[in-house]
Coordinates of C-alpha atoms in Angstrom, one line a residue:
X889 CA 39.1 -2.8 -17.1
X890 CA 40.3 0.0 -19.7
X891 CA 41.8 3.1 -18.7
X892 CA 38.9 5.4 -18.3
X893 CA 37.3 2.8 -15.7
X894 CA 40.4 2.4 -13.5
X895 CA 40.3 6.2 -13.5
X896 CA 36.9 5.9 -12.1
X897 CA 37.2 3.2 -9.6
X898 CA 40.1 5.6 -8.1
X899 CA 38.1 9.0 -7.9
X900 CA 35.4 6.8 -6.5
X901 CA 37.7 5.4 -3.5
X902 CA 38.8 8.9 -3.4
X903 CA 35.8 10.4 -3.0
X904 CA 34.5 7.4 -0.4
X905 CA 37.5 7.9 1.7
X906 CA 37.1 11.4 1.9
X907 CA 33.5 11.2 2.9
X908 CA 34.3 8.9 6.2
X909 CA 37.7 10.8 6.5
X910 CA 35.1 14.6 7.0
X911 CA 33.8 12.3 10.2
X912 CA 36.8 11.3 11.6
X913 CA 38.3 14.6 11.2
X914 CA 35.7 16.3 12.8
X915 CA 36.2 13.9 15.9
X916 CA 39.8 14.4 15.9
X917 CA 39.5 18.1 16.3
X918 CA 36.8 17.4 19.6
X919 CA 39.1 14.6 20.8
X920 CA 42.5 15.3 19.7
X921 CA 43.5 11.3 20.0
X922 CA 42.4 9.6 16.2
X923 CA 45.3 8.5 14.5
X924 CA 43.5 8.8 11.0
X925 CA 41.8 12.1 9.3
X926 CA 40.4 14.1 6.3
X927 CA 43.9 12.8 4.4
X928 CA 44.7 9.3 5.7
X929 CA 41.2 7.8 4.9
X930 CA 41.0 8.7 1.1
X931 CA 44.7 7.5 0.8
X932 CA 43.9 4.0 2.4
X933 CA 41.1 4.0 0.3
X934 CA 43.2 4.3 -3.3
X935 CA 45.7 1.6 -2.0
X936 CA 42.7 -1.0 -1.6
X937 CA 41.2 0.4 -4.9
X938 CA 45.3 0.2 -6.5
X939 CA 45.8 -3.4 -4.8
X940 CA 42.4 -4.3 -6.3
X941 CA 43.7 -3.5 -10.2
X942 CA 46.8 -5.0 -9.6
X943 CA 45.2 -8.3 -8.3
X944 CA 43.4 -8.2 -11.4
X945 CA 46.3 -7.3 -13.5
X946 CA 48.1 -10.3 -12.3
X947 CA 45.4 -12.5 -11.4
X948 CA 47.0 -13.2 -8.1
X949 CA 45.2 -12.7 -4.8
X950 CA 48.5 -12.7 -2.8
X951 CA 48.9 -9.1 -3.7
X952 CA 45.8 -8.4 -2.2
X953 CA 46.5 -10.4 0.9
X954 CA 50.3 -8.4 1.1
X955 CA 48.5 -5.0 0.8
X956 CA 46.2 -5.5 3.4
X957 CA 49.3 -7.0 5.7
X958 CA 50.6 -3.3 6.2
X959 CA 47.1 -1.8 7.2
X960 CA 46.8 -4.6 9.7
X961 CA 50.2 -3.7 11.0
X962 CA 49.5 0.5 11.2
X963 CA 46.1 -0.3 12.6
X964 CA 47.0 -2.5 15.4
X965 CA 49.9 -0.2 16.5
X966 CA 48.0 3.0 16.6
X967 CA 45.4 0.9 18.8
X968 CA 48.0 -0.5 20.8
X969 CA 49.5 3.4 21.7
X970 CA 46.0 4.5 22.4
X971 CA 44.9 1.8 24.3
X972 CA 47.2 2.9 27.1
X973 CA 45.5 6.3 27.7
X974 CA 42.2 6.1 29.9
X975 CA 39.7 5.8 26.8
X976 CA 40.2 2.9 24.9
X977 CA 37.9 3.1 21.6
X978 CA 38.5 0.9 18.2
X979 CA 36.0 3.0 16.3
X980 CA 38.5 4.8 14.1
X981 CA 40.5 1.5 13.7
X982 CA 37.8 -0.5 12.0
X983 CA 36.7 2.5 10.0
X984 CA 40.4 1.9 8.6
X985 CA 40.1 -1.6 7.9
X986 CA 36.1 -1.2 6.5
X987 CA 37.8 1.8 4.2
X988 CA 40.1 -0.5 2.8
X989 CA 38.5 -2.9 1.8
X990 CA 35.5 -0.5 0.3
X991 CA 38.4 0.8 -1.8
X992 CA 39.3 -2.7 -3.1
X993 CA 35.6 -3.0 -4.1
X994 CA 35.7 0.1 -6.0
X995 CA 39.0 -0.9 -7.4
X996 CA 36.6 -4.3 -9.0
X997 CA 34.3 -2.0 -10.6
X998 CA 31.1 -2.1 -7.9
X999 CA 31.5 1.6 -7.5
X1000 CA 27.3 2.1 -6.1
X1001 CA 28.2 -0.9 -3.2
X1002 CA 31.4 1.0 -2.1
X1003 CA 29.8 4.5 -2.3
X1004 CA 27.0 2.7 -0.5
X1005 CA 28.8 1.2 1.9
X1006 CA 31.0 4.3 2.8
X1007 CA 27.8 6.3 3.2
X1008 CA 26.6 3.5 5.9
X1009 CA 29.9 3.8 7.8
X1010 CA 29.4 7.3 7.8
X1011 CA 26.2 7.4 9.0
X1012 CA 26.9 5.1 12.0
X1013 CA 30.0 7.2 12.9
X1014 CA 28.5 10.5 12.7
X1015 CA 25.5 9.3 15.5
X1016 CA 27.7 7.2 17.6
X1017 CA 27.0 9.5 20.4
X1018 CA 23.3 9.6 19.6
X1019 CA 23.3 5.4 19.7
X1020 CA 24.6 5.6 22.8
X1021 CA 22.0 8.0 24.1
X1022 CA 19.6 5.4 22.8
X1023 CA 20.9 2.5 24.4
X1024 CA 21.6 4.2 27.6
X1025 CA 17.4 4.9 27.9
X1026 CA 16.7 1.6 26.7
X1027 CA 15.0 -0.7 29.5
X1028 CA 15.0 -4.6 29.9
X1029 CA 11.2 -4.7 28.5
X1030 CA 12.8 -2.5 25.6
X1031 CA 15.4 -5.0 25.3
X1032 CA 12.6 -8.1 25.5
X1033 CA 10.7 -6.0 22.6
X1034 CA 13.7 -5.8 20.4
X1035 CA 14.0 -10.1 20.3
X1036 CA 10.3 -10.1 19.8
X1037 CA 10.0 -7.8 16.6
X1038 CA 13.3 -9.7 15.2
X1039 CA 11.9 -13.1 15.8
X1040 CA 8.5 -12.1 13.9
X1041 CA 10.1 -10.1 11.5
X1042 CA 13.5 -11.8 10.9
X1043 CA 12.8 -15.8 11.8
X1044 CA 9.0 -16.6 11.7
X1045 CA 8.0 -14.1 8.6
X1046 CA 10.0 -16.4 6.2
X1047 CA 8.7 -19.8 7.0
X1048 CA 5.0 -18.7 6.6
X1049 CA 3.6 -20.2 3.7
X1050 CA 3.7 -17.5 0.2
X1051 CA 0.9 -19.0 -1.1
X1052 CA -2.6 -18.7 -1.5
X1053 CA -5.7 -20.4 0.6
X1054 CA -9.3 -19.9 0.8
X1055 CA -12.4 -18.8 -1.1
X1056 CA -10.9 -17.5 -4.9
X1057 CA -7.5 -17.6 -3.0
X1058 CA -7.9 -14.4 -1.7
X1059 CA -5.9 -15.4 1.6
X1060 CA -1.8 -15.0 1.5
X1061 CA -0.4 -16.0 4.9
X1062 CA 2.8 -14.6 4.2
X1063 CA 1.4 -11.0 3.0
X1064 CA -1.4 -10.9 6.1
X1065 CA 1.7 -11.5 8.5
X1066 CA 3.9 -8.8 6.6
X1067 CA 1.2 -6.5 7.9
X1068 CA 1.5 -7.7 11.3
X1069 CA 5.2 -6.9 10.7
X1070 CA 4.7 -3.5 9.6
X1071 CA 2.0 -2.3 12.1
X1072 CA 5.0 -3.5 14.9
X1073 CA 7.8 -2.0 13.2
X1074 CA 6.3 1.5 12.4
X1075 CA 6.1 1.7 16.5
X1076 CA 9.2 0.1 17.0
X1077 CA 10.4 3.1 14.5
X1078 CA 8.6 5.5 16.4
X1079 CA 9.4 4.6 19.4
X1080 CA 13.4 4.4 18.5
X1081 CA 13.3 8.0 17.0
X1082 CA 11.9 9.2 20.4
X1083 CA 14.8 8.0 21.8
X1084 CA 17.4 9.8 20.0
X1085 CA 15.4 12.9 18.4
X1086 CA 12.8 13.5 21.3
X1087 CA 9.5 12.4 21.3
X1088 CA 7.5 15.0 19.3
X1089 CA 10.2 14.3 16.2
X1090 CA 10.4 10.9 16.0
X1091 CA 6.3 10.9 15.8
X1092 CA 7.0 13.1 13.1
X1093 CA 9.7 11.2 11.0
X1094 CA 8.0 7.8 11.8
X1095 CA 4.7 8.8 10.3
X1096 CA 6.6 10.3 6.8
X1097 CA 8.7 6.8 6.8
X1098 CA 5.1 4.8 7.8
X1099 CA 3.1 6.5 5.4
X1100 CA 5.6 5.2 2.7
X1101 CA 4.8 1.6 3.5
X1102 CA 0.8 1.9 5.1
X1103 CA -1.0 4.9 6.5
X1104 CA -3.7 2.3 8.1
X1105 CA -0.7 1.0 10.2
X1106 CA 0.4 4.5 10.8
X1107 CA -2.9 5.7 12.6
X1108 CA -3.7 1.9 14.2
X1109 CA -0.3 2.0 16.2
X1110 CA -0.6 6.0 16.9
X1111 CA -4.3 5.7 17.7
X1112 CA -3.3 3.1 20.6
X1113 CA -0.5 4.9 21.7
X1114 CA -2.5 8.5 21.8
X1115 CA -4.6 7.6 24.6
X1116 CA -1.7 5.7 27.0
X1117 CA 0.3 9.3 25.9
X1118 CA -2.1 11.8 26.4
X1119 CA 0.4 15.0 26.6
X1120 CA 1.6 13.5 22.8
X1121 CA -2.2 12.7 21.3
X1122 CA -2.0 15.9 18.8
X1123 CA 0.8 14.8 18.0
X1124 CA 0.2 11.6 16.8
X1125 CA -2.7 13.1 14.9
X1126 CA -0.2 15.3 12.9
X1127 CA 2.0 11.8 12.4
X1128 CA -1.3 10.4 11.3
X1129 CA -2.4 13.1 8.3
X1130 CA 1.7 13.3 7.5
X1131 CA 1.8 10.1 6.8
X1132 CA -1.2 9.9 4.9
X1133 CA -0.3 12.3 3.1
X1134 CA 2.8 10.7 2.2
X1135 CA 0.6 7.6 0.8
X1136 CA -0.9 9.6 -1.9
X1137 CA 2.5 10.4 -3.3
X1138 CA 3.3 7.0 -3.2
X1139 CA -0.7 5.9 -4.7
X1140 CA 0.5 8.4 -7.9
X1141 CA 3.9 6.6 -8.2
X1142 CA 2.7 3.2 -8.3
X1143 CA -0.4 4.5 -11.2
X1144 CA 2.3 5.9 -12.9
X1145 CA 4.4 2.9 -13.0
X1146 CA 1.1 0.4 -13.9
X1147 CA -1.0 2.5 -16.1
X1148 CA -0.1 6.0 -17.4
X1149 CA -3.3 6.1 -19.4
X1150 CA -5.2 6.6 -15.4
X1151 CA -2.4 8.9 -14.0
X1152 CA -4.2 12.2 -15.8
X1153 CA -7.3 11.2 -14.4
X1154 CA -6.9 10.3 -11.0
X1155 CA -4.0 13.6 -10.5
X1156 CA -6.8 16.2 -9.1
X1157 CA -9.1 13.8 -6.5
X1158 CA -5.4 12.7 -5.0
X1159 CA -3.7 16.3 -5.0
X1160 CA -6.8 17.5 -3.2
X1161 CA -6.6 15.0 -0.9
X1162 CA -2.8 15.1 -0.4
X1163 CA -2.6 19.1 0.2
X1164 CA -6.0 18.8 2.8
X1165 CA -4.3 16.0 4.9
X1166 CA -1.1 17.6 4.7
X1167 CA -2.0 21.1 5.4
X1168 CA -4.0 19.6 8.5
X1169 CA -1.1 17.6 10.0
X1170 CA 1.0 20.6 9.5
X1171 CA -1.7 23.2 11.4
X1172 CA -2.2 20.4 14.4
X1173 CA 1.5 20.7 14.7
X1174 CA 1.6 23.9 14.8
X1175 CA -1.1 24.8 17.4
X1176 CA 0.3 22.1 19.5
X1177 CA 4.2 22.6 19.1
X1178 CA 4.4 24.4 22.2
X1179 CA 1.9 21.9 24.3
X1180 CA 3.7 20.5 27.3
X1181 CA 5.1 17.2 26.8
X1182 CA 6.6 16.3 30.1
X1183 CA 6.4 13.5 31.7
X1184 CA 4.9 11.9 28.4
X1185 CA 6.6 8.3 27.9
X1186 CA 6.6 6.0 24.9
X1187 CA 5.2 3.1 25.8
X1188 CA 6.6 -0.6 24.7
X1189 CA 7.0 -0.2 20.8
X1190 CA 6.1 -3.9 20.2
X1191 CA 2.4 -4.4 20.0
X1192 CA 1.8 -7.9 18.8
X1193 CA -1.5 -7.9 20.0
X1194 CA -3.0 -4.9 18.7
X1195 CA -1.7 -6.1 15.2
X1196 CA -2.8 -9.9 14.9
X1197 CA -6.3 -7.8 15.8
X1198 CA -5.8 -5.9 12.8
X1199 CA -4.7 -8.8 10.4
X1200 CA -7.7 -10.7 11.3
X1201 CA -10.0 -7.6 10.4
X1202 CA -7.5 -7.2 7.3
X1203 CA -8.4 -11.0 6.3
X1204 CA -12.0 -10.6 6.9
X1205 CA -12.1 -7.6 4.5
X1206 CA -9.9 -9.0 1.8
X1207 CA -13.3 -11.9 1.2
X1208 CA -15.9 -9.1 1.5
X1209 CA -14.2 -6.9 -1.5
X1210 CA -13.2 -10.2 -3.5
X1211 CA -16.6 -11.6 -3.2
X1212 CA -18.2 -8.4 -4.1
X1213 CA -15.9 -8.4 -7.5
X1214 CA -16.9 -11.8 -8.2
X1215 CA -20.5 -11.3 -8.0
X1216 CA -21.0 -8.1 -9.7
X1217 CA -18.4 -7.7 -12.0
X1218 CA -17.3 -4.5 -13.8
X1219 CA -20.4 -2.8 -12.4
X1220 CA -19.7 -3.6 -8.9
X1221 CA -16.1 -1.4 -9.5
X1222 CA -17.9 1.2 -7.2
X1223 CA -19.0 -1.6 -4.5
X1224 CA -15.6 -2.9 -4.4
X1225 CA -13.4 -0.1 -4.1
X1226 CA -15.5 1.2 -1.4
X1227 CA -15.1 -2.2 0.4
X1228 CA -11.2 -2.8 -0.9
X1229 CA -10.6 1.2 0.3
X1230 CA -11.3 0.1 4.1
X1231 CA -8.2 -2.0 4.4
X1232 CA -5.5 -1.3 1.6
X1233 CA -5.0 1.1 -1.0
X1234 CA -2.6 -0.1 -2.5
X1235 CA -4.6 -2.9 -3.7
X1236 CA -7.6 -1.4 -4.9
X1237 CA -5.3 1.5 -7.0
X1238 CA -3.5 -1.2 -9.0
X1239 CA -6.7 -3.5 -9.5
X1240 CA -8.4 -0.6 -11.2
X1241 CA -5.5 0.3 -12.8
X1242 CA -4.7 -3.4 -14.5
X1243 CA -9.0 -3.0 -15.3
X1244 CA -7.9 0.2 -17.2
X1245 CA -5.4 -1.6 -19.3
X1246 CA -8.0 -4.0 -19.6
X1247 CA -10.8 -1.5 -21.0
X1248 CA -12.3 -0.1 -18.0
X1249 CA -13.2 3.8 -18.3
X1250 CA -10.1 5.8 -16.7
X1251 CA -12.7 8.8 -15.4
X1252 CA -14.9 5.7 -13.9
X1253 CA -11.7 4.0 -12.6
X1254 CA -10.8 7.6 -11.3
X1255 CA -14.1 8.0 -9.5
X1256 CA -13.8 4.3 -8.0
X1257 CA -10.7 5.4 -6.3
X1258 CA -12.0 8.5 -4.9
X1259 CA -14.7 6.1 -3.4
X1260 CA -11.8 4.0 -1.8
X1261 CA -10.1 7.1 -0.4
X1262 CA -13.7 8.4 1.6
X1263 CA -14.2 4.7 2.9
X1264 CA -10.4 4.9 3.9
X1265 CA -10.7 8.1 5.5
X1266 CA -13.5 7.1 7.4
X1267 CA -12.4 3.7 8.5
X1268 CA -8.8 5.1 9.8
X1269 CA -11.4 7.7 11.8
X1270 CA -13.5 4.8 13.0
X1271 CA -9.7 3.4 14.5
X1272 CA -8.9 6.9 15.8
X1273 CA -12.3 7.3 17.8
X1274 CA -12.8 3.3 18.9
X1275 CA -8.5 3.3 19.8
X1276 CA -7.5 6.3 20.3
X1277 CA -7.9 9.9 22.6
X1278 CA -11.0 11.7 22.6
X1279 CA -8.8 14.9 20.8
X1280 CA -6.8 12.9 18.5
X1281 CA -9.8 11.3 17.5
X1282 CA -11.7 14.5 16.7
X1283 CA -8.8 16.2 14.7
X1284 CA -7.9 13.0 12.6
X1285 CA -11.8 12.4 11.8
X1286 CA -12.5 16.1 10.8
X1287 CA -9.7 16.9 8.5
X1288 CA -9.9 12.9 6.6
X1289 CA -13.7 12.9 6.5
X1290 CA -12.9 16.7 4.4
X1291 CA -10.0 15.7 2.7
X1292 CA -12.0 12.4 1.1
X1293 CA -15.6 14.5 0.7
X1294 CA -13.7 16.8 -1.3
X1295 CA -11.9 14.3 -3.7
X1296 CA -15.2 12.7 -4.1
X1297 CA -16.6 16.1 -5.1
X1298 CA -13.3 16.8 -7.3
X1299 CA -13.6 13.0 -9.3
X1300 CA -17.6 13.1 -10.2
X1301 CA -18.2 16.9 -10.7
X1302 CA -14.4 18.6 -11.7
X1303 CA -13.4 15.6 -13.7
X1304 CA -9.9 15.8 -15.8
X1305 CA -11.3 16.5 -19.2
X1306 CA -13.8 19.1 -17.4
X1307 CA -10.4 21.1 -16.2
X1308 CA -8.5 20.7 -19.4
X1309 CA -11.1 22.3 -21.3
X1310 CA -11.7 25.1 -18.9
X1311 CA -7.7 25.6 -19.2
X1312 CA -7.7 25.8 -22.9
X1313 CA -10.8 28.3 -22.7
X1314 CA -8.8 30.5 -20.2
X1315 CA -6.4 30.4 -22.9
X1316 CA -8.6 31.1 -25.6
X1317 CA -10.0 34.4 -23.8
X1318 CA -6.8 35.8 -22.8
X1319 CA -5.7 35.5 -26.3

């Protein structure tokens, strides 16, 4: 490594010990007992990120070995003195020894890791005392939920066959049971949040973080858990419209990263949508920030059931739209995106977008996709009112059944080229 890159790899270990040694400062000042602080941190991390160089310098990993020896030593000693008052914590003692040794990966040139890394440890520091909140309110069927959801997620999800079966193949086991996945974790997330951040928040940040991965699983977990949490309903209809509007950010990345050529044309049907869904989450909230919410509990987060419903009714739909693409083609673009809308966005969008690169018209493509959003809208408002409370169902349903009327009016009468013109014109007159 030349000169200008050691430099780097020690700012970086600077700057990573500095950022755990602003936590453990702070909690030195409260507690008046941690051995290491603001100045200690970033100096143990430049002596990994110094051992590091000189291990490479000498290609010898004995030096790294010997450095580390001494922060063993001044670790264990500062444990064993404050061991012997009447808290006994190791917290700050394995910060040391994770600090180290992100300094010696900085010091081998993987400066995003170590930065990565340092901003992990800090994160888990800085909410130690919200953790522990968490786990103190965590019951043994919480406990029994937590297995479940790992063993779907972490053990049975990668043995299920990535491949695909069925009629034009249109059946992926392992994608159908990624769903399941998600539909369960965007509860468990939910449900986690509530337990730190109170209930009404953690609705709120679970829908933003849902409607990144699937508004449909957003508003199939809510809608369940709106009627069994009455005093919390409107607000799982503001998680709801948050987190679909959420989705249409992520619909416009995903065009923008497959076919440029369509962004233009699909921009006004999804802004309009966006704004309406958003703005109605964000009035829901509002009237209902001051509704009483005690006694409201969060029921179990894992919900296998609910979910294997919803990946059968996911299967079912992913024949209808393929056989309706088979059968009638490029003229059946309307047909299928209003069949493909009811159980995935996502797919429809970069269909038509791979047909645009293809040939297909972008304003046609465009209007296809405002189809998909109205039969969207109105199948997560046929969840709402068959799942979910008689109020939440009402105020999800009104504002998606406008939100996706008007982007169907926006796409076939206010198309892209109609708007640019009347632009230019406006510029035209004021000129």
């Amino acid at each position: 490594m030349n000169t200008s890159g050691i430099i780097s790899s020690f700012l970086i270990a600077a700057l990573l010990g500095l950022l755990i040694g602003l936590e453990r400062e702070r909690k030195r000042e409260q507690r008046g007992s941690l051995f290491a602080g603001i100045t200690t941190f970033p100096l143990i991390a430049l002596f990994g990120a110094l051992s590091s160089e000189l291990t490479t310098l000498f290609d010898s990993v004995f030096i790294l070995i010997i450095a580390f020896i001494p922060i063993a030593i001044i670790t264990a000693l500062a444990y064993w003195r404050e061991s012997s008052g009447d808290k006994v914590s190791g917290t700050s003692h394995f910060a040391v020894l994770v600090t180290f040794v992100l300094g010696v990966l900085a010091g081998h040139g993987e400066h995003v890791p170590a930065l990565a890394g340092a901003v992990i440890v800090t994160g888990i520091l800085s909410i130690r005392d919200e953790l522990r909140v968490m786990v103190g309110g965590l019951t043994r069927e919480d406990m029994y939920a937590v297995v479940q959801f790992a063993a779907v997620s972490l053990v049975v999800l990668p043995i299920i066959p990535d491949q695909a079966y069925g009629p034009w193949g249109v059946w992926n086991p392992r994608n159908i049971w990624l769903l399941v996945v998600l539909i369960s974790g965007v509860s468990f997330v939910g449900y986690l949040l509530s337990k730190v951040i109170s209930a009404e928040r953690g609705i709120g940040f679970s829908g933003i973080i849902g409607g990144i991965a699937s508004s449909t699983a957003v508003t199939l977990s809510f809608s369940e858990r709106s009627k069994s949490n009455a005093p919390l309903a409107m607000m799982f209809a503001s998680g709801v419209l948050v987190a679909t509007a959420v989705s249409m950010m992520r619909l416009l990345v995903l065009i923008g990263v497959v076919e440029r050529q369509l962004l233009l044309n699909v921009l006004p049907a999804i802004v309009v949508y966006c704004l309406i869904t958003a703005v109605g989450g964000w009035l829901i909230f509002r009237s209902n920030q001051s509704a009483s919410v005690e006694g409201a509990k969060l029921s179990n987060p894992f919900e296998l059931r609910t979910a294997l419903k919803f990946a059968v009714l996911f299967a079912v739909i992913l024949l209808i739209s393929r056989a309706a693409q088979e059968f009638f083609g490029d003229s059946g673009v309307f047909l299928a995106s209003s069949l493909a809308g009811v159980t995935q966005l996502d797919a429809i969008t970069l269909a038509l977008s791979r047909q645009v690169g293809q040939g297909l018209d972008p304003a046609t493509a465009a209007k296809g996709l405002a189809i998909a959003l109205m039969t969207n809208s109105l199948f997560k408002a046929s969840l709402a009112v068959s799942l979910g409370n008689r109020l939440y169902a009402r105020s999800i349903t009104v504002v998606l059944v406008i939100a996706g009327v008007c982007a169907l009016i926006v796409a076939w009468f206010f198309p892209i080229d109609n708007l640019l013109n009347l632009v230019n014109a406006s510029f035209v007159l004021n000129e």
